[in-house]
Amino acid sequence: KNEVEQSPQNLTAQEGEFITINCSYSVGISALHWLQQHPGGGIVSLFMLSSGKKKHGRLIATINIQEKHSSLHITASHPRDSAVYICAVQETSGSRLTFGEGTQLTVNP
Amino acid sequence: NAGVTQTPKFQVLKTGQSMTLQCAQDMNHEYMSWYRQDPGMGLRLIHYSVGAGITDQGEVPNGYNVSRSTTEDFPLRLLSAAPSQTSVYFCASSYGRHNEQFFGPGTRLTVL
């Protein structure tokens, strides 16, 4: 079993829909990262959080440390949101990030 | 600022050849790392550095060497390329190990 599990693996939505991507992890962490990888391959950091909730534009990330679970929400989705969304956890025991396999999101017009 | 730069963008090698993937950052970040990305798997850490002169192994270090002689540069060396090293390689940097990561554009390597 992977230390970081994302669901769903693939998600197709219509423009305007509310989207949720989930991330569960099994290790103790100091922080959780949400990353976005566009079709061209580049990876950008969306959020880094260790508790509660963060919001940036139409994106919202939440984390529940007790339940070892985080969600990434996209409101009013748009075709330009189509990308792979990756969850990664910073383990408390070491310095490395452990990554989920990613969620492929396609938003159709 | 250029951020994190990687060269080359694409490379094809024959088995047994050696090469160096270059990574540089101009943000004065102490923490730098190399990852490989393979289909059906998450990014995996190859090597990392917490500052100039200090490097350590990650999850999949075999077949790769690194050095960190300056804060800016963190090259990844393949001494004898193998087909199993066909992958997309990403370099990343951050102010510290617990800070936001900045990724380079990636290098797509094929070993024949």
mmCIF file of C-alpha atoms in Angstrom:
data_model
loop_
_atom_site.group_PDB
_atom_site.id
_atom_site.type_symbol
_atom_site.label_atom_id
_atom_site.label_comp_id
_atom_site.label_asym_id
_atom_site.label_seq_id
_atom_site.Cartn_x
_atom_site.Cartn_y
_atom_site.Cartn_z
ATOM 1 C CA LYS A 1 0.000 0.000 0.000
ATOM 2 C CA ASN A 2 1.358 3.399 -0.954
ATOM 3 C CA GLU A 3 1.992 5.865 1.837
ATOM 4 C CA VAL A 4 0.024 8.493 -0.121
ATOM 5 C CA GLU A 5 -3.186 7.532 -1.883
ATOM 6 C CA GLN A 6 -5.134 9.865 -4.161
ATOM 7 C CA SER A 7 -8.655 9.492 -5.455
ATOM 8 C CA PRO A 8 -9.966 9.476 -8.006
ATOM 9 C CA GLN A 9 -7.171 8.570 -10.425
ATOM 10 C CA ASN A 10 -9.058 10.165 -13.301
ATOM 11 C CA LEU A 11 -11.816 12.755 -13.224
ATOM 12 C CA THR A 12 -13.806 14.283 -16.064
ATOM 13 C CA ALA A 13 -16.035 17.280 -15.389
ATOM 14 C CA GLN A 14 -18.089 19.828 -17.262
ATOM 15 C CA GLU A 15 -17.113 23.464 -17.135
ATOM 16 C CA GLY A 16 -18.565 25.130 -14.078
ATOM 17 C CA GLU A 17 -18.736 22.015 -11.917
ATOM 18 C CA PHE A 18 -17.371 21.835 -8.352
ATOM 19 C CA ILE A 19 -14.474 19.385 -8.167
ATOM 20 C CA THR A 20 -12.985 17.526 -5.225
ATOM 21 C CA ILE A 21 -9.757 15.516 -5.239
ATOM 22 C CA ASN A 22 -8.851 13.515 -2.166
ATOM 23 C CA CYS A 23 -5.544 12.542 -0.591
ATOM 24 C CA SER A 24 -5.037 10.085 2.263
ATOM 25 C CA TYR A 25 -1.713 9.292 3.882
ATOM 26 C CA SER A 26 -0.453 6.814 6.444
ATOM 27 C CA VAL A 27 2.633 8.484 7.939
ATOM 28 C CA GLY A 28 3.161 11.315 10.380
ATOM 29 C CA ILE A 29 3.642 14.545 8.518
ATOM 30 C CA SER A 30 4.782 18.090 9.122
ATOM 31 C CA ALA A 31 3.153 19.472 5.972
ATOM 32 C CA LEU A 32 1.174 18.481 2.906
ATOM 33 C CA HIS A 33 1.661 19.902 -0.571
ATOM 34 C CA TRP A 34 -0.721 20.132 -3.502
ATOM 35 C CA LEU A 35 0.979 20.461 -6.877
ATOM 36 C CA GLN A 36 -0.301 20.965 -10.406
ATOM 37 C CA GLN A 37 1.323 19.425 -13.481
ATOM 38 C CA HIS A 38 0.176 20.761 -16.827
ATOM 39 C CA PRO A 39 0.223 18.773 -20.087
ATOM 40 C CA GLY A 40 3.529 20.404 -20.984
ATOM 41 C CA GLY A 41 5.035 18.713 -17.930
ATOM 42 C CA GLY A 42 5.855 21.668 -15.707
ATOM 43 C CA ILE A 43 5.048 21.306 -11.997
ATOM 44 C CA VAL A 44 3.909 24.205 -9.847
ATOM 45 C CA SER A 45 3.137 24.355 -6.172
ATOM 46 C CA LEU A 46 -0.468 25.244 -5.357
ATOM 47 C CA PHE A 47 -0.583 24.920 -1.583
ATOM 48 C CA MET A 48 1.483 23.879 1.364
ATOM 49 C CA LEU A 49 -0.518 23.348 4.547
ATOM 50 C CA SER A 50 -0.133 21.757 7.937
ATOM 51 C CA SER A 51 -3.579 22.459 9.381
ATOM 52 C CA GLY A 52 -6.975 23.878 8.539
ATOM 53 C CA LYS A 53 -7.744 25.384 5.197
ATOM 54 C CA LYS A 54 -6.166 27.599 2.541
ATOM 55 C CA LYS A 55 -7.802 29.394 -0.368
ATOM 56 C CA HIS A 56 -6.334 30.872 -3.524
ATOM 57 C CA GLY A 57 -8.764 32.128 -6.109
ATOM 58 C CA ARG A 58 -11.054 29.227 -7.061
ATOM 59 C CA LEU A 59 -8.884 26.651 -5.320
ATOM 60 C CA ILE A 60 -9.377 25.542 -1.728
ATOM 61 C CA ALA A 61 -7.258 23.018 0.152
ATOM 62 C CA THR A 62 -8.199 21.471 3.476
ATOM 63 C CA ILE A 63 -6.432 19.067 5.777
ATOM 64 C CA ASN A 64 -7.556 16.943 8.731
ATOM 65 C CA ILE A 65 -4.458 15.850 10.597
ATOM 66 C CA GLN A 66 -6.330 13.445 12.906
ATOM 67 C CA GLU A 67 -7.926 11.639 9.966
ATOM 68 C CA LYS A 68 -4.763 11.897 7.813
ATOM 69 C CA HIS A 69 -6.750 13.268 4.921
ATOM 70 C CA SER A 70 -6.661 16.302 2.664
ATOM 71 C CA SER A 71 -8.930 17.554 -0.088
ATOM 72 C CA LEU A 72 -8.389 19.933 -2.978
ATOM 73 C CA HIS A 73 -11.511 21.688 -4.228
ATOM 74 C CA ILE A 74 -11.924 23.643 -7.434
ATOM 75 C CA THR A 75 -14.976 25.865 -7.690
ATOM 76 C CA ALA A 76 -16.471 26.912 -11.041
ATOM 77 C CA SER A 77 -14.081 24.641 -12.942
ATOM 78 C CA HIS A 78 -12.703 25.739 -16.309
ATOM 79 C CA PRO A 79 -11.008 23.849 -19.150
ATOM 80 C CA ARG A 80 -7.719 25.539 -18.227
ATOM 81 C CA ASP A 81 -7.872 23.640 -14.905
ATOM 82 C CA SER A 82 -7.241 20.435 -16.873
ATOM 83 C CA ALA A 83 -4.018 19.028 -15.442
ATOM 84 C CA VAL A 84 -2.626 16.376 -13.137
ATOM 85 C CA TYR A 85 -2.997 17.268 -9.459
ATOM 86 C CA ILE A 86 -0.437 15.729 -7.143
ATOM 87 C CA CYS A 87 -0.524 15.385 -3.375
ATOM 88 C CA ALA A 88 2.784 15.112 -1.509
ATOM 89 C CA VAL A 89 3.507 14.789 2.192
ATOM 90 C CA GLN A 90 6.503 16.007 4.145
ATOM 91 C CA GLU A 91 7.260 13.278 6.663
ATOM 92 C CA THR A 92 8.069 14.372 10.203
ATOM 93 C CA SER A 93 10.719 11.672 10.479
ATOM 94 C CA GLY A 94 12.847 12.853 7.574
ATOM 95 C CA SER A 95 13.425 15.409 4.921
ATOM 96 C CA ARG A 96 11.876 13.804 1.898
ATOM 97 C CA LEU A 97 8.548 14.357 0.200
ATOM 98 C CA THR A 98 6.420 11.315 -0.598
ATOM 99 C CA PHE A 99 4.177 11.769 -3.599
ATOM 100 C CA GLY A 100 0.848 10.352 -4.635
ATOM 101 C CA GLU A 101 0.419 9.089 -8.183
ATOM 102 C CA GLY A 102 -1.656 12.089 -9.152
ATOM 103 C CA THR A 103 -5.214 12.722 -10.330
ATOM 104 C CA GLN A 104 -5.764 13.460 -14.008
ATOM 105 C CA LEU A 105 -8.470 16.118 -14.274
ATOM 106 C CA THR A 106 -10.150 16.943 -17.580
ATOM 107 C CA VAL A 107 -12.652 19.793 -17.698
ATOM 108 C CA ASN A 108 -14.735 19.890 -20.861
ATOM 109 C CA PRO A 109 -16.281 23.100 -22.191
ATOM 110 C CA ASN B 1 14.628 35.646 -11.572
ATOM 111 C CA ALA B 2 14.874 32.583 -13.799
ATOM 112 C CA GLY B 3 13.762 30.294 -10.958
ATOM 113 C CA VAL B 4 14.900 26.694 -11.419
ATOM 114 C CA THR B 5 16.457 25.866 -14.770
ATOM 115 C CA GLN B 6 17.329 22.452 -16.151
ATOM 116 C CA THR B 7 19.335 21.414 -19.196
ATOM 117 C CA PRO B 8 18.950 19.637 -21.481
ATOM 118 C CA LYS B 9 15.190 19.369 -22.075
ATOM 119 C CA PHE B 10 15.560 16.114 -24.005
ATOM 120 C CA GLN B 11 18.362 13.562 -24.227
ATOM 121 C CA VAL B 12 18.822 10.175 -25.855
ATOM 122 C CA LEU B 13 21.661 7.966 -24.632
ATOM 123 C CA LYS B 14 22.937 4.518 -25.457
ATOM 124 C CA THR B 15 23.372 1.968 -22.710
ATOM 125 C CA GLY B 16 26.670 2.518 -20.934
ATOM 126 C CA GLN B 17 27.059 6.175 -21.850
ATOM 127 C CA SER B 18 27.503 8.797 -19.174
ATOM 128 C CA MET B 19 26.009 12.248 -18.903
ATOM 129 C CA THR B 20 25.242 15.063 -16.506
ATOM 130 C CA LEU B 21 21.844 16.688 -16.065
ATOM 131 C CA GLN B 22 22.267 20.286 -15.048
ATOM 132 C CA CYS B 23 20.136 22.128 -12.502
ATOM 133 C CA ALA B 24 20.531 25.695 -11.313
ATOM 134 C CA GLN B 25 18.472 28.078 -9.187
ATOM 135 C CA ASP B 26 18.863 31.781 -8.557
ATOM 136 C CA MET B 27 16.669 32.094 -5.464
ATOM 137 C CA ASN B 28 19.434 31.399 -2.927
ATOM 138 C CA HIS B 29 17.623 28.234 -1.825
ATOM 139 C CA GLU B 30 19.503 25.916 0.485
ATOM 140 C CA TYR B 31 17.482 22.788 -0.243
ATOM 141 C CA MET B 32 17.696 21.153 -3.660
ATOM 142 C CA SER B 33 16.557 17.757 -4.844
ATOM 143 C CA TRP B 34 16.321 15.488 -7.864
ATOM 144 C CA TYR B 35 13.249 13.400 -8.679
ATOM 145 C CA ARG B 36 12.332 10.974 -11.389
ATOM 146 C CA GLN B 37 8.805 10.558 -12.701
ATOM 147 C CA ASP B 38 7.691 7.304 -14.262
ATOM 148 C CA PRO B 39 4.246 6.323 -15.615
ATOM 149 C CA GLY B 40 1.953 4.915 -12.929
ATOM 150 C CA MET B 41 4.265 6.026 -10.130
ATOM 151 C CA GLY B 42 4.562 9.163 -8.117
ATOM 152 C CA LEU B 43 7.661 11.323 -8.201
ATOM 153 C CA ARG B 44 10.505 9.559 -6.439
ATOM 154 C CA LEU B 45 13.446 11.231 -4.731
ATOM 155 C CA ILE B 46 16.872 10.342 -6.111
ATOM 156 C CA HIS B 47 19.246 12.594 -4.151
ATOM 157 C CA TYR B 48 18.942 15.789 -2.199
ATOM 158 C CA SER B 49 21.121 18.501 -0.697
ATOM 159 C CA VAL B 50 20.505 20.709 2.321
ATOM 160 C CA GLY B 51 23.273 23.137 1.416
ATOM 161 C CA ALA B 52 26.550 23.536 -0.430
ATOM 162 C CA GLY B 53 28.854 20.617 0.277
ATOM 163 C CA ILE B 54 26.100 18.430 1.767
ATOM 164 C CA THR B 55 24.262 15.728 -0.167
ATOM 165 C CA ASP B 56 22.316 12.633 0.794
ATOM 166 C CA GLN B 57 20.547 9.733 -0.836
ATOM 167 C CA GLY B 58 16.858 9.584 -1.462
ATOM 168 C CA GLU B 59 14.561 6.712 -2.279
ATOM 169 C CA VAL B 60 16.153 5.571 -5.578
ATOM 170 C CA PRO B 61 19.835 6.657 -5.598
ATOM 171 C CA ASN B 62 21.443 3.702 -7.383
ATOM 172 C CA GLY B 63 23.108 4.622 -10.659
ATOM 173 C CA TYR B 64 23.198 8.334 -9.893
ATOM 174 C CA ASN B 65 25.760 10.665 -8.334
ATOM 175 C CA VAL B 66 25.402 14.256 -7.216
ATOM 176 C CA SER B 67 27.569 17.044 -5.878
ATOM 177 C CA ARG B 68 26.817 20.523 -4.539
ATOM 178 C CA SER B 69 29.844 22.767 -4.802
ATOM 179 C CA THR B 70 27.780 25.985 -4.879
ATOM 180 C CA THR B 71 24.386 27.028 -3.553
ATOM 181 C CA GLU B 72 23.147 27.608 -7.115
ATOM 182 C CA ASP B 73 24.040 24.369 -8.881
ATOM 183 C CA PHE B 74 23.089 20.735 -8.255
ATOM 184 C CA PRO B 75 24.094 18.480 -11.177
ATOM 185 C CA LEU B 76 22.956 14.862 -11.462
ATOM 186 C CA ARG B 77 25.389 12.404 -13.027
ATOM 187 C CA LEU B 78 24.601 9.111 -14.694
ATOM 188 C CA LEU B 79 27.881 7.193 -14.807
ATOM 189 C CA SER B 80 26.729 4.286 -16.981
ATOM 190 C CA ALA B 81 23.231 4.741 -18.328
ATOM 191 C CA ALA B 82 20.798 1.830 -18.312
ATOM 192 C CA PRO B 83 17.375 1.485 -20.002
ATOM 193 C CA SER B 84 15.791 1.455 -16.508
ATOM 194 C CA GLN B 85 16.888 5.076 -16.179
ATOM 195 C CA THR B 86 14.579 6.155 -18.998
ATOM 196 C CA SER B 87 12.378 8.678 -17.240
ATOM 197 C CA VAL B 88 11.531 12.325 -16.808
ATOM 198 C CA TYR B 89 13.817 14.019 -14.297
ATOM 199 C CA PHE B 90 12.829 17.036 -12.231
ATOM 200 C CA CYS B 91 15.038 19.242 -10.141
ATOM 201 C CA ALA B 92 13.429 21.210 -7.305
ATOM 202 C CA SER B 93 14.549 23.745 -4.760
ATOM 203 C CA SER B 94 13.161 25.348 -1.631
ATOM 204 C CA TYR B 95 14.283 27.757 1.028
ATOM 205 C CA GLY B 96 14.314 24.926 3.542
ATOM 206 C CA ARG B 97 13.218 21.311 3.552
ATOM 207 C CA HIS B 98 9.816 22.268 4.993
ATOM 208 C CA ASN B 99 9.044 25.077 2.548
ATOM 209 C CA GLU B 100 7.281 25.461 -0.789
ATOM 210 C CA GLN B 101 9.018 23.537 -3.558
ATOM 211 C CA PHE B 102 9.934 25.154 -6.881
ATOM 212 C CA PHE B 103 10.356 22.754 -9.784
ATOM 213 C CA GLY B 104 12.409 22.989 -12.940
ATOM 214 C CA PRO B 105 10.824 22.242 -16.332
ATOM 215 C CA GLY B 106 12.133 18.679 -16.450
ATOM 216 C CA THR B 107 14.505 16.625 -18.608
ATOM 217 C CA ARG B 108 13.109 13.750 -20.668
ATOM 218 C CA LEU B 109 15.797 11.055 -20.876
ATOM 219 C CA THR B 110 15.655 7.969 -23.057
ATOM 220 C CA VAL B 111 18.269 5.241 -22.723
ATOM 221 C CA LEU B 112 18.380 2.804 -25.635
#
